[in-house]
């Protein structure tokens, strides 16, 4: 089931997420370098997910809040999506299910989309449909949600999935452009 947890854990994740948003706003206003900061955060998302896949355990509230904020950005959500494969999909289901349960309401959709995709990739279409229904009722225009809906409606088997190559990710094209200048 795709439930929402409350309590002190969820409050701590929400407080950590708010602090990250404040940092991003301050960096964007004071330095005008939000793009560079987001590229650095994309690398952090990549490292954090790879670390989780090597040693799965619930993320502490600060890390959970930060990851939830980062995957709210579509370009950074793509980074998380690109880390998914058929072999690691069950671990992604665990990660994103835990994060959607602890997320503040305004940050559930990004993690929910990743949960839906990971569920489909793991062969759990029922959980994918539940995640879609739960997290995308208010934002049916979300690209990842539309992708998962199309996969489910067309009965596409997860075996056809090939992970997204890093050089195809938009956020890292920004990084390459910065390095070339």
JSON list of C-alpha atoms in Angstrom, two decimals:
[
{"chain": "A", "resi": 1, "resn": "UNK", "atom": "CA", "xyz": [0.00, 0.00, 0.00]},
{"chain": "A", "resi": 2, "resn": "UNK", "atom": "CA", "xyz": [1.02, 3.58, -0.59]},
{"chain": "A", "resi": 3, "resn": "UNK", "atom": "CA", "xyz": [0.24, 5.31, 2.66]},
{"chain": "A", "resi": 4, "resn": "UNK", "atom": "CA", "xyz": [1.33, 8.51, 4.29]},
{"chain": "A", "resi": 5, "resn": "UNK", "atom": "CA", "xyz": [3.01, 8.46, 7.67]},
{"chain": "A", "resi": 6, "resn": "UNK", "atom": "CA", "xyz": [2.82, 11.26, 10.14]},
{"chain": "A", "resi": 7, "resn": "UNK", "atom": "CA", "xyz": [4.50, 11.88, 13.43]},
{"chain": "A", "resi": 8, "resn": "UNK", "atom": "CA", "xyz": [7.86, 13.21, 14.47]},
{"chain": "A", "resi": 9, "resn": "UNK", "atom": "CA", "xyz": [9.73, 11.52, 11.60]},
{"chain": "A", "resi": 10, "resn": "UNK", "atom": "CA", "xyz": [7.59, 13.22, 8.98]},
{"chain": "A", "resi": 11, "resn": "UNK", "atom": "CA", "xyz": [7.88, 16.55, 10.81]},
{"chain": "A", "resi": 12, "resn": "UNK", "atom": "CA", "xyz": [11.68, 16.26, 10.85]},
{"chain": "A", "resi": 13, "resn": "UNK", "atom": "CA", "xyz": [11.74, 15.48, 7.12]},
{"chain": "A", "resi": 14, "resn": "UNK", "atom": "CA", "xyz": [9.46, 18.46, 6.46]},
{"chain": "A", "resi": 15, "resn": "UNK", "atom": "CA", "xyz": [11.67, 20.78, 8.52]},
{"chain": "A", "resi": 16, "resn": "UNK", "atom": "CA", "xyz": [14.78, 19.56, 6.69]},
{"chain": "A", "resi": 17, "resn": "UNK", "atom": "CA", "xyz": [13.07, 20.05, 3.32]},
{"chain": "A", "resi": 18, "resn": "UNK", "atom": "CA", "xyz": [12.10, 23.61, 4.25]},
{"chain": "A", "resi": 19, "resn": "UNK", "atom": "CA", "xyz": [15.69, 24.38, 5.20]},
{"chain": "A", "resi": 20, "resn": "UNK", "atom": "CA", "xyz": [16.90, 23.09, 1.80]},
{"chain": "A", "resi": 21, "resn": "UNK", "atom": "CA", "xyz": [14.36, 25.24, -0.03]},
{"chain": "A", "resi": 22, "resn": "UNK", "atom": "CA", "xyz": [15.52, 28.27, 1.96]},
{"chain": "A", "resi": 23, "resn": "UNK", "atom": "CA", "xyz": [19.16, 27.50, 1.01]},
{"chain": "A", "resi": 24, "resn": "UNK", "atom": "CA", "xyz": [18.25, 27.22, -2.67]},
{"chain": "A", "resi": 25, "resn": "UNK", "atom": "CA", "xyz": [16.34, 30.48, -2.60]},
{"chain": "A", "resi": 26, "resn": "UNK", "atom": "CA", "xyz": [19.18, 32.26, -0.85]},
{"chain": "A", "resi": 27, "resn": "UNK", "atom": "CA", "xyz": [21.74, 30.87, -3.32]},
{"chain": "A", "resi": 28, "resn": "UNK", "atom": "CA", "xyz": [19.60, 31.86, -6.29]},
{"chain": "A", "resi": 29, "resn": "UNK", "atom": "CA", "xyz": [19.03, 35.39, -5.02]},
{"chain": "A", "resi": 30, "resn": "UNK", "atom": "CA", "xyz": [22.44, 36.21, -3.64]},
{"chain": "A", "resi": 31, "resn": "UNK", "atom": "CA", "xyz": [24.69, 34.50, -6.15]},
{"chain": "A", "resi": 32, "resn": "UNK", "atom": "CA", "xyz": [22.54, 34.12, -9.27]},
{"chain": "A", "resi": 33, "resn": "UNK", "atom": "CA", "xyz": [24.05, 30.67, -9.69]},
{"chain": "A", "resi": 34, "resn": "UNK", "atom": "CA", "xyz": [21.05, 28.43, -9.14]},
{"chain": "A", "resi": 35, "resn": "UNK", "atom": "CA", "xyz": [21.82, 26.41, -12.30]},
{"chain": "A", "resi": 36, "resn": "UNK", "atom": "CA", "xyz": [25.32, 25.56, -11.09]},
{"chain": "A", "resi": 37, "resn": "UNK", "atom": "CA", "xyz": [23.98, 24.70, -7.66]},
{"chain": "A", "resi": 38, "resn": "UNK", "atom": "CA", "xyz": [21.38, 22.37, -9.17]},
{"chain": "A", "resi": 39, "resn": "UNK", "atom": "CA", "xyz": [24.05, 20.58, -11.22]},
{"chain": "A", "resi": 40, "resn": "UNK", "atom": "CA", "xyz": [26.00, 20.01, -7.99]},
{"chain": "A", "resi": 41, "resn": "UNK", "atom": "CA", "xyz": [22.79, 18.79, -6.32]},
{"chain": "A", "resi": 42, "resn": "UNK", "atom": "CA", "xyz": [22.17, 16.43, -9.27]},
{"chain": "A", "resi": 43, "resn": "UNK", "atom": "CA", "xyz": [25.58, 14.85, -8.60]},
{"chain": "A", "resi": 44, "resn": "UNK", "atom": "CA", "xyz": [24.63, 14.59, -4.93]},
{"chain": "A", "resi": 45, "resn": "UNK", "atom": "CA", "xyz": [21.33, 12.87, -5.87]},
{"chain": "A", "resi": 46, "resn": "UNK", "atom": "CA", "xyz": [23.27, 10.41, -8.00]},
{"chain": "A", "resi": 47, "resn": "UNK", "atom": "CA", "xyz": [25.75, 9.65, -5.20]},
{"chain": "A", "resi": 48, "resn": "UNK", "atom": "CA", "xyz": [23.04, 9.40, -2.56]},
{"chain": "A", "resi": 49, "resn": "UNK", "atom": "CA", "xyz": [20.98, 6.91, -4.58]},
{"chain": "A", "resi": 50, "resn": "UNK", "atom": "CA", "xyz": [24.02, 4.82, -5.46]},
{"chain": "A", "resi": 51, "resn": "UNK", "atom": "CA", "xyz": [24.98, 4.73, -1.79]},
{"chain": "A", "resi": 52, "resn": "UNK", "atom": "CA", "xyz": [21.46, 3.62, -0.86]},
{"chain": "A", "resi": 53, "resn": "UNK", "atom": "CA", "xyz": [21.55, 0.87, -3.49]},
{"chain": "A", "resi": 54, "resn": "UNK", "atom": "CA", "xyz": [24.84, -0.44, -2.06]},
{"chain": "A", "resi": 55, "resn": "UNK", "atom": "CA", "xyz": [23.59, -0.31, 1.51]},
{"chain": "A", "resi": 56, "resn": "UNK", "atom": "CA", "xyz": [19.82, 0.10, 1.76]},
{"chain": "A", "resi": 57, "resn": "UNK", "atom": "CA", "xyz": [18.56, 1.61, 4.98]},
{"chain": "A", "resi": 58, "resn": "UNK", "atom": "CA", "xyz": [16.08, 4.41, 5.71]},
{"chain": "A", "resi": 59, "resn": "UNK", "atom": "CA", "xyz": [17.53, 7.85, 5.09]},
{"chain": "A", "resi": 60, "resn": "UNK", "atom": "CA", "xyz": [17.92, 10.19, 8.03]},
{"chain": "A", "resi": 61, "resn": "UNK", "atom": "CA", "xyz": [15.45, 13.10, 8.05]},
{"chain": "A", "resi": 62, "resn": "UNK", "atom": "CA", "xyz": [17.96, 15.68, 6.75]},
{"chain": "A", "resi": 63, "resn": "UNK", "atom": "CA", "xyz": [18.98, 13.51, 3.78]},
{"chain": "A", "resi": 64, "resn": "UNK", "atom": "CA", "xyz": [15.37, 12.49, 3.13]},
{"chain": "A", "resi": 65, "resn": "UNK", "atom": "CA", "xyz": [14.21, 16.11, 3.12]},
{"chain": "A", "resi": 66, "resn": "UNK", "atom": "CA", "xyz": [17.00, 17.18, 0.79]},
{"chain": "A", "resi": 67, "resn": "UNK", "atom": "CA", "xyz": [16.35, 14.31, -1.63]},
{"chain": "A", "resi": 68, "resn": "UNK", "atom": "CA", "xyz": [12.63, 15.08, -1.68]},
{"chain": "A", "resi": 69, "resn": "UNK", "atom": "CA", "xyz": [13.31, 18.71, -2.56]},
{"chain": "A", "resi": 70, "resn": "UNK", "atom": "CA", "xyz": [15.76, 17.76, -5.29]},
{"chain": "A", "resi": 71, "resn": "UNK", "atom": "CA", "xyz": [13.43, 15.28, -7.01]},
{"chain": "A", "resi": 72, "resn": "UNK", "atom": "CA", "xyz": [10.73, 17.94, -7.04]},
{"chain": "A", "resi": 73, "resn": "UNK", "atom": "CA", "xyz": [12.80, 19.47, -9.87]},
{"chain": "A", "resi": 74, "resn": "UNK", "atom": "CA", "xyz": [12.02, 17.52, -13.04]},
{"chain": "A", "resi": 75, "resn": "UNK", "atom": "CA", "xyz": [15.63, 17.63, -14.27]},
{"chain": "A", "resi": 76, "resn": "UNK", "atom": "CA", "xyz": [16.89, 16.19, -10.97]},
{"chain": "A", "resi": 77, "resn": "UNK", "atom": "CA", "xyz": [14.09, 13.61, -10.87]},
{"chain": "A", "resi": 78, "resn": "UNK", "atom": "CA", "xyz": [15.47, 12.41, -14.22]},
{"chain": "A", "resi": 79, "resn": "UNK", "atom": "CA", "xyz": [18.81, 11.79, -12.49]},
{"chain": "A", "resi": 80, "resn": "UNK", "atom": "CA", "xyz": [17.10, 9.51, -9.97]},
{"chain": "A", "resi": 81, "resn": "UNK", "atom": "CA", "xyz": [15.12, 7.85, -12.75]},
{"chain": "A", "resi": 82, "resn": "UNK", "atom": "CA", "xyz": [18.32, 7.18, -14.71]},
{"chain": "A", "resi": 83, "resn": "UNK", "atom": "CA", "xyz": [19.68, 5.19, -11.76]},
{"chain": "A", "resi": 84, "resn": "UNK", "atom": "CA", "xyz": [16.91, 2.59, -12.14]},
{"chain": "A", "resi": 85, "resn": "UNK", "atom": "CA", "xyz": [17.42, -0.81, -13.70]},
{"chain": "A", "resi": 86, "resn": "UNK", "atom": "CA", "xyz": [15.45, -4.03, -13.62]},
{"chain": "A", "resi": 87, "resn": "UNK", "atom": "CA", "xyz": [17.91, -5.51, -11.14]},
{"chain": "A", "resi": 88, "resn": "UNK", "atom": "CA", "xyz": [17.74, -2.62, -8.66]},
{"chain": "A", "resi": 89, "resn": "UNK", "atom": "CA", "xyz": [14.05, -1.70, -9.11]},
{"chain": "A", "resi": 90, "resn": "UNK", "atom": "CA", "xyz": [12.92, -3.43, -5.87]},
{"chain": "A", "resi": 91, "resn": "UNK", "atom": "CA", "xyz": [15.39, -1.31, -3.88]},
{"chain": "A", "resi": 92, "resn": "UNK", "atom": "CA", "xyz": [14.12, 1.82, -5.62]},
{"chain": "A", "resi": 93, "resn": "UNK", "atom": "CA", "xyz": [10.58, 0.80, -4.65]},
{"chain": "A", "resi": 94, "resn": "UNK", "atom": "CA", "xyz": [11.70, 0.59, -1.00]},
{"chain": "A", "resi": 95, "resn": "UNK", "atom": "CA", "xyz": [13.47, 3.96, -1.16]},
{"chain": "A", "resi": 96, "resn": "UNK", "atom": "CA", "xyz": [10.70, 5.91, -2.88]},
{"chain": "A", "resi": 97, "resn": "UNK", "atom": "CA", "xyz": [7.89, 4.25, -0.90]},
{"chain": "A", "resi": 98, "resn": "UNK", "atom": "CA", "xyz": [9.63, 5.25, 2.33]},
{"chain": "A", "resi": 99, "resn": "UNK", "atom": "CA", "xyz": [10.19, 8.81, 1.11]},
{"chain": "A", "resi": 100, "resn": "UNK", "atom": "CA", "xyz": [6.61, 9.29, -0.13]},
{"chain": "A", "resi": 101, "resn": "UNK", "atom": "CA", "xyz": [5.36, 8.16, 3.25]},
{"chain": "A", "resi": 102, "resn": "UNK", "atom": "CA", "xyz": [7.56, 10.66, 5.12]},
{"chain": "A", "resi": 103, "resn": "UNK", "atom": "CA", "xyz": [7.23, 13.54, 2.64]},
{"chain": "A", "resi": 104, "resn": "UNK", "atom": "CA", "xyz": [5.37, 16.77, 3.27]},
{"chain": "A", "resi": 105, "resn": "UNK", "atom": "CA", "xyz": [2.29, 16.92, 1.03]},
{"chain": "A", "resi": 106, "resn": "UNK", "atom": "CA", "xyz": [3.84, 19.45, -1.35]},
{"chain": "A", "resi": 107, "resn": "UNK", "atom": "CA", "xyz": [6.87, 17.22, -1.97]},
{"chain": "A", "resi": 108, "resn": "UNK", "atom": "CA", "xyz": [5.20, 13.83, -2.51]},
{"chain": "A", "resi": 109, "resn": "UNK", "atom": "CA", "xyz": [4.67, 14.02, -6.27]},
{"chain": "A", "resi": 110, "resn": "UNK", "atom": "CA", "xyz": [8.34, 13.79, -7.33]},
{"chain": "A", "resi": 111, "resn": "UNK", "atom": "CA", "xyz": [9.03, 10.78, -5.13]},
{"chain": "A", "resi": 112, "resn": "UNK", "atom": "CA", "xyz": [5.61, 9.37, -6.04]},
{"chain": "A", "resi": 113, "resn": "UNK", "atom": "CA", "xyz": [6.46, 9.43, -9.74]},
{"chain": "A", "resi": 114, "resn": "UNK", "atom": "CA", "xyz": [9.70, 7.62, -9.05]},
{"chain": "A", "resi": 115, "resn": "UNK", "atom": "CA", "xyz": [7.80, 5.10, -6.92]},
{"chain": "A", "resi": 116, "resn": "UNK", "atom": "CA", "xyz": [5.31, 4.53, -9.75]},
{"chain": "A", "resi": 117, "resn": "UNK", "atom": "CA", "xyz": [8.06, 3.95, -12.30]},
{"chain": "A", "resi": 118, "resn": "UNK", "atom": "CA", "xyz": [10.15, 1.75, -10.01]},
{"chain": "A", "resi": 119, "resn": "UNK", "atom": "CA", "xyz": [7.05, -0.31, -9.19]},
{"chain": "A", "resi": 120, "resn": "UNK", "atom": "CA", "xyz": [6.31, -0.84, -12.89]},
{"chain": "A", "resi": 121, "resn": "UNK", "atom": "CA", "xyz": [9.97, -1.72, -13.51]},
{"chain": "A", "resi": 122, "resn": "UNK", "atom": "CA", "xyz": [9.89, -4.22, -10.61]},
{"chain": "A", "resi": 123, "resn": "UNK", "atom": "CA", "xyz": [6.82, -5.84, -12.18]},
{"chain": "A", "resi": 124, "resn": "UNK", "atom": "CA", "xyz": [4.31, -4.50, -9.65]},
{"chain": "A", "resi": 125, "resn": "UNK", "atom": "CA", "xyz": [1.76, -2.78, -11.88]},
{"chain": "A", "resi": 126, "resn": "UNK", "atom": "CA", "xyz": [-0.78, -2.62, -9.06]},
{"chain": "A", "resi": 127, "resn": "UNK", "atom": "CA", "xyz": [1.55, -0.56, -6.86]},
{"chain": "A", "resi": 128, "resn": "UNK", "atom": "CA", "xyz": [2.46, 1.60, -9.86]},
{"chain": "A", "resi": 129, "resn": "UNK", "atom": "CA", "xyz": [-1.24, 2.33, -10.44]},
{"chain": "A", "resi": 130, "resn": "UNK", "atom": "CA", "xyz": [-1.78, 3.09, -6.75]},
{"chain": "A", "resi": 131, "resn": "UNK", "atom": "CA", "xyz": [1.15, 5.50, -6.74]},
{"chain": "A", "resi": 132, "resn": "UNK", "atom": "CA", "xyz": [-0.14, 7.22, -9.87]},
{"chain": "A", "resi": 133, "resn": "UNK", "atom": "CA", "xyz": [-3.61, 7.57, -8.43]},
{"chain": "A", "resi": 134, "resn": "UNK", "atom": "CA", "xyz": [-2.32, 8.81, -5.08]},
{"chain": "A", "resi": 135, "resn": "UNK", "atom": "CA", "xyz": [0.29, 11.31, -6.24]},
{"chain": "A", "resi": 136, "resn": "UNK", "atom": "CA", "xyz": [-0.83, 12.58, -9.62]},
{"chain": "A", "resi": 137, "resn": "UNK", "atom": "CA", "xyz": [-4.50, 13.38, -9.20]},
{"chain": "A", "resi": 138, "resn": "UNK", "atom": "CA", "xyz": [-3.57, 17.05, -8.88]},
{"chain": "A", "resi": 139, "resn": "UNK", "atom": "CA", "xyz": [-0.83, 17.13, -11.54]},
{"chain": "A", "resi": 140, "resn": "UNK", "atom": "CA", "xyz": [-1.72, 14.88, -14.48]},
{"chain": "A", "resi": 141, "resn": "UNK", "atom": "CA", "xyz": [0.67, 16.89, -16.69]},
{"chain": "A", "resi": 142, "resn": "UNK", "atom": "CA", "xyz": [3.74, 15.43, -14.98]},
{"chain": "A", "resi": 143, "resn": "UNK", "atom": "CA", "xyz": [6.01, 13.87, -17.62]},
{"chain": "A", "resi": 144, "resn": "UNK", "atom": "CA", "xyz": [7.07, 10.88, -15.55]},
{"chain": "A", "resi": 145, "resn": "UNK", "atom": "CA", "xyz": [3.48, 10.12, -14.59]},
{"chain": "A", "resi": 146, "resn": "UNK", "atom": "CA", "xyz": [2.41, 10.30, -18.23]},
{"chain": "A", "resi": 147, "resn": "UNK", "atom": "CA", "xyz": [5.25, 7.94, -19.15]},
{"chain": "A", "resi": 148, "resn": "UNK", "atom": "CA", "xyz": [4.20, 5.38, -16.52]},
{"chain": "A", "resi": 149, "resn": "UNK", "atom": "CA", "xyz": [0.53, 5.64, -17.58]},
{"chain": "A", "resi": 150, "resn": "UNK", "atom": "CA", "xyz": [1.53, 4.97, -21.20]},
{"chain": "A", "resi": 151, "resn": "UNK", "atom": "CA", "xyz": [3.64, 1.97, -20.18]},
{"chain": "A", "resi": 152, "resn": "UNK", "atom": "CA", "xyz": [0.81, 0.48, -18.14]},
{"chain": "A", "resi": 153, "resn": "UNK", "atom": "CA", "xyz": [-1.94, 1.21, -20.68]},
{"chain": "A", "resi": 154, "resn": "UNK", "atom": "CA", "xyz": [0.10, -0.33, -23.49]},
{"chain": "A", "resi": 155, "resn": "UNK", "atom": "CA", "xyz": [0.98, -3.37, -21.32]},
{"chain": "A", "resi": 156, "resn": "UNK", "atom": "CA", "xyz": [4.65, -2.73, -22.01]},
{"chain": "A", "resi": 157, "resn": "UNK", "atom": "CA", "xyz": [6.78, -5.32, -20.22]},
{"chain": "A", "resi": 158, "resn": "UNK", "atom": "CA", "xyz": [9.51, -3.99, -17.92]},
{"chain": "A", "resi": 159, "resn": "UNK", "atom": "CA", "xyz": [12.07, -6.09, -19.82]},
{"chain": "A", "resi": 160, "resn": "UNK", "atom": "CA", "xyz": [12.11, -3.46, -22.60]},
{"chain": "A", "resi": 161, "resn": "UNK", "atom": "CA", "xyz": [13.49, -0.76, -20.28]},
{"chain": "A", "resi": 162, "resn": "UNK", "atom": "CA", "xyz": [17.03, 0.42, -20.81]},
{"chain": "A", "resi": 163, "resn": "UNK", "atom": "CA", "xyz": [18.43, 2.83, -18.24]},
{"chain": "A", "resi": 164, "resn": "UNK", "atom": "CA", "xyz": [18.90, 6.42, -19.38]},
{"chain": "A", "resi": 165, "resn": "UNK", "atom": "CA", "xyz": [22.54, 7.17, -20.21]},
{"chain": "A", "resi": 166, "resn": "UNK", "atom": "CA", "xyz": [24.04, 9.98, -18.15]},
{"chain": "A", "resi": 167, "resn": "UNK", "atom": "CA", "xyz": [24.90, 12.05, -21.24]},
{"chain": "A", "resi": 168, "resn": "UNK", "atom": "CA", "xyz": [21.20, 12.16, -22.13]},
{"chain": "A", "resi": 169, "resn": "UNK", "atom": "CA", "xyz": [20.27, 13.92, -18.87]},
{"chain": "A", "resi": 170, "resn": "UNK", "atom": "CA", "xyz": [19.47, 17.61, -19.30]},
{"chain": "A", "resi": 171, "resn": "UNK", "atom": "CA", "xyz": [21.07, 18.68, -16.04]},
{"chain": "A", "resi": 172, "resn": "UNK", "atom": "CA", "xyz": [24.46, 17.30, -17.04]},
{"chain": "A", "resi": 173, "resn": "UNK", "atom": "CA", "xyz": [24.32, 19.07, -20.39]},
{"chain": "A", "resi": 174, "resn": "UNK", "atom": "CA", "xyz": [24.24, 22.29, -18.32]},
{"chain": "A", "resi": 175, "resn": "UNK", "atom": "CA", "xyz": [27.37, 21.05, -16.55]},
{"chain": "A", "resi": 176, "resn": "UNK", "atom": "CA", "xyz": [29.07, 20.26, -19.87]},
{"chain": "A", "resi": 177, "resn": "UNK", "atom": "CA", "xyz": [28.13, 23.72, -21.20]},
{"chain": "A", "resi": 178, "resn": "UNK", "atom": "CA", "xyz": [29.59, 25.35, -18.09]},
{"chain": "A", "resi": 179, "resn": "UNK", "atom": "CA", "xyz": [32.81, 23.36, -18.42]},
{"chain": "A", "resi": 180, "resn": "UNK", "atom": "CA", "xyz": [33.11, 24.32, -22.11]},
{"chain": "A", "resi": 181, "resn": "UNK", "atom": "CA", "xyz": [32.80, 28.05, -21.45]}
]
